[in-house]
C-alpha positions as a LaTeX table, in Angstrom:
\begin{tabular}{lrrr}
\hline
Residue & $x$ (\AA) & $y$ (\AA) & $z$ (\AA) \\
\hline
Met1 & 0.10 & 0.01 & $-0.13$ \\
Ile2 & 2.69 & 2.26 & 0.62 \\
Arg3 & 4.40 & 1.57 & $-2.63$ \\
Phe4 & 1.36 & 2.24 & $-4.37$ \\
Gln5 & 0.96 & 5.64 & $-2.48$ \\
Trp6 & 4.61 & 6.42 & $-3.15$ \\
Ile7 & 4.11 & 5.46 & $-7.01$ \\
His8 & 1.21 & 7.84 & $-7.40$ \\
Glu9 & 2.55 & 10.60 & $-5.02$ \\
Asn10 & $-0.42$ & 10.40 & $-2.47$ \\
Arg11 & 1.19 & 10.37 & 0.73 \\
Leu12 & $-0.68$ & 9.73 & 3.89 \\
Asp13 & 1.07 & 12.90 & 5.52 \\
Gln14 & 0.08 & 15.33 & 2.60 \\
Thr15 & $-3.50$ & 14.04 & 2.48 \\
Ala16 & $-3.80$ & 14.67 & 6.30 \\
Ile17 & $-2.56$ & 18.24 & 5.66 \\
Val18 & $-4.82$ & 18.92 & 3.13 \\
Ala19 & $-7.79$ & 17.67 & 5.30 \\
Asn20 & $-6.41$ & 19.92 & 8.17 \\
Lys21 & $-6.37$ & 22.97 & 5.85 \\
Leu22 & $-9.71$ & 22.47 & 5.01 \\
Ile23 & $-11.11$ & 22.22 & 8.43 \\
Val24 & $-8.88$ & 25.35 & 9.44 \\
Glu25 & $-10.46$ & 27.40 & 6.62 \\
Gln26 & $-14.07$ & 26.22 & 7.76 \\
Asn27 & $-13.49$ & 27.60 & 11.23 \\
Arg28 & $-11.96$ & 30.54 & 9.71 \\
Arg29 & $-15.12$ & 31.39 & 7.84 \\
Val30 & $-17.21$ & 30.46 & 10.84 \\
Met31 & $-15.41$ & 32.97 & 13.11 \\
Tyr32 & $-15.30$ & 35.55 & 10.04 \\
Ile33 & $-19.10$ & 35.55 & 9.97 \\
Ala34 & $-19.35$ & 35.54 & 13.99 \\
Val35 & $-17.12$ & 38.62 & 14.21 \\
Lys36 & $-19.46$ & 40.23 & 11.55 \\
Thr37 & $-22.30$ & 39.55 & 13.18 \\
Met38 & $-20.82$ & 40.58 & 16.60 \\
Lys39 & $-19.78$ & 43.83 & 14.94 \\
Phe40 & $-23.39$ & 44.39 & 13.57 \\
Leu41 & $-24.91$ & 44.03 & 16.88 \\
Ala42 & $-22.35$ & 46.27 & 18.68 \\
Thr43 & $-22.97$ & 49.11 & 16.18 \\
Glu44 & $-26.75$ & 48.71 & 16.67 \\
Met45 & $-26.32$ & 48.66 & 20.22 \\
Met46 & $-28.27$ & 45.31 & 20.46 \\
Ala47 & $-28.07$ & 42.63 & 23.04 \\
Val48 & $-26.08$ & 39.79 & 21.97 \\
Leu49 & $-27.57$ & 37.10 & 24.27 \\
Gly50 & $-31.11$ & 36.75 & 25.66 \\
His51 & $-32.55$ & 35.20 & 28.73 \\
Thr52 & $-33.62$ & 31.98 & 26.69 \\
Asn53 & $-31.84$ & 30.32 & 23.58 \\
Lys54 & $-35.11$ & 31.83 & 21.74 \\
Glu55 & $-34.14$ & 35.35 & 22.50 \\
Glu56 & $-30.59$ & 34.79 & 21.49 \\
Lys57 & $-29.87$ & 37.89 & 18.63 \\
Phe58 & $-26.44$ & 36.58 & 17.91 \\
Leu59 & $-27.36$ & 33.09 & 16.72 \\
His60 & $-30.51$ & 34.49 & 14.98 \\
Leu61 & $-28.35$ & 36.96 & 12.89 \\
Phe62 & $-25.65$ & 34.26 & 12.41 \\
Arg63 & $-28.27$ & 32.12 & 10.76 \\
Glu64 & $-29.18$ & 35.12 & 8.28 \\
Phe65 & $-25.69$ & 35.42 & 7.22 \\
Leu66 & $-25.32$ & 31.70 & 6.70 \\
Glu67 & $-26.81$ & 32.18 & 3.16 \\
Phe68 & $-23.68$ & 33.89 & 2.10 \\
Asp69 & $-21.20$ & 31.04 & 3.12 \\
Ser70 & $-21.89$ & 27.59 & 2.57 \\
Trp71 & $-19.17$ & 26.11 & 4.82 \\
Ala72 & $-20.47$ & 28.14 & 7.93 \\
Ser73 & $-23.82$ & 26.84 & 7.16 \\
Gly74 & $-22.34$ & 23.28 & 6.98 \\
Tyr75 & $-21.06$ & 23.87 & 10.50 \\
Leu76 & $-24.27$ & 25.17 & 12.15 \\
Thr77 & $-26.19$ & 22.18 & 10.30 \\
Lys78 & $-23.83$ & 19.82 & 12.02 \\
Leu79 & $-24.12$ & 21.81 & 15.50 \\
Asp80 & $-28.21$ & 21.31 & 14.87 \\
Glu81 & $-27.61$ & 17.60 & 14.17 \\
Ile82 & $-25.70$ & 16.84 & 17.32 \\
Arg83 & $-28.41$ & 18.62 & 19.32 \\
Gln84 & $-31.19$ & 16.58 & 17.62 \\
Arg85 & $-29.84$ & 13.31 & 18.63 \\
Asp86 & $-30.69$ & 11.31 & 21.68 \\
Val87 & $-26.87$ & 10.94 & 22.55 \\
Arg88 & $-25.37$ & 14.58 & 22.30 \\
Asn89 & $-21.82$ & 14.13 & 21.84 \\
Lys90 & $-20.68$ & 17.75 & 22.24 \\
Pro91 & $-17.78$ & 18.77 & 19.39 \\
Glu92 & $-14.38$ & 19.48 & 20.51 \\
Val93 & $-15.12$ & 23.11 & 20.20 \\
Asn94 & $-18.21$ & 25.09 & 19.59 \\
Phe95 & $-17.55$ & 28.49 & 18.19 \\
Leu96 & $-21.02$ & 29.59 & 18.82 \\
Ser97 & $-21.56$ & 28.75 & 22.50 \\
Pro98 & $-22.72$ & 31.43 & 24.97 \\
Leu99 & $-18.94$ & 31.26 & 26.51 \\
Asn100 & $-17.32$ & 31.53 & 23.33 \\
Cys101 & $-19.63$ & 34.34 & 22.43 \\
His102 & $-18.58$ & 36.08 & 25.60 \\
Arg103 & $-14.88$ & 35.65 & 24.91 \\
Leu104 & $-15.33$ & 37.03 & 21.56 \\
Leu105 & $-17.09$ & 40.01 & 22.67 \\
Lys106 & $-14.47$ & 40.71 & 25.34 \\
Thr107 & $-11.77$ & 40.11 & 22.74 \\
Met108 & $-13.14$ & 42.70 & 20.50 \\
Lys109 & $-13.85$ & 45.07 & 23.41 \\
Ser110 & $-10.06$ & 44.98 & 24.41 \\
Leu111 & $-8.90$ & 45.30 & 20.53 \\
Gly112 & $-11.09$ & 48.63 & 20.46 \\
Ala113 & $-9.59$ & 49.79 & 23.77 \\
Glu114 & $-6.04$ & 49.32 & 22.30 \\
Lys115 & $-6.93$ & 51.12 & 19.05 \\
Ile116 & $-8.17$ & 54.15 & 21.07 \\
Cys117 & $-5.31$ & 54.40 & 23.37 \\
Ser118 & $-2.98$ & 53.83 & 20.43 \\
Glu119 & $-4.71$ & 56.80 & 18.39 \\
Ile120 & $-4.37$ & 58.64 & 21.84 \\
Tyr121 & $-0.70$ & 58.11 & 22.27 \\
Leu122 & $-0.01$ & 59.12 & 18.52 \\
Gln123 & $-1.94$ & 62.56 & 18.95 \\
Lys124 & 0.11 & 63.29 & 22.18 \\
Ala125 & $-2.74$ & 65.22 & 23.69 \\
Phe126 & $-6.43$ & 64.42 & 24.57 \\
Ser127 & $-9.09$ & 65.51 & 27.03 \\
Ile128 & $-11.94$ & 63.96 & 28.74 \\
Ile129 & $-15.52$ & 65.31 & 29.15 \\
Ile130 & $-17.23$ & 64.75 & 32.49 \\
Asp131 & $-20.77$ & 65.72 & 32.68 \\
Gly132 & $-22.72$ & 65.86 & 35.99 \\
Thr133 & $-26.32$ & 64.67 & 36.15 \\
Gln134 & $-28.47$ & 64.48 & 39.27 \\
Asp135 & $-30.23$ & 61.68 & 40.56 \\
Leu136 & $-33.69$ & 61.58 & 42.40 \\
Ser137 & $-31.86$ & 62.43 & 45.60 \\
Lys138 & $-30.60$ & 65.72 & 44.07 \\
Lys139 & $-27.09$ & 64.57 & 44.29 \\
Asp140 & $-24.61$ & 64.90 & 41.33 \\
Thr141 & $-23.25$ & 61.60 & 39.64 \\
Gln142 & $-20.33$ & 61.81 & 37.29 \\
Val143 & $-20.74$ & 60.18 & 34.11 \\
Val144 & $-17.53$ & 59.67 & 32.18 \\
\hline
\end{tabular}
């Protein structure tokens, strides 16, 4: 068998590398759509996760974006099939789990803060506007 593969230049390691590259590409496309979905929800100032799975805006919008990418659609179909089985063997990594959505949101937040800080550093000058508002007790609260 090894001789046959050698003659036809079909090595096992090359086959495994190609299969691994396909999985990596699918994961990248899933994360690309997840980031686009999160960006849209953030720019519209909408909640990402609801109190129940039916209220989850992230997954709903993610499903809407799937018509533009068949690989990400296949990933979500695979997750839906796992959820419908009697014996649910969880995938090793679920990019769309609430925990990973939270991690993605935190990462995007820190990247945004880093970008703002680097722009301030380049300008060498900045100002902070602090506005005071009163609550019912007539005490000023500082809003930054």
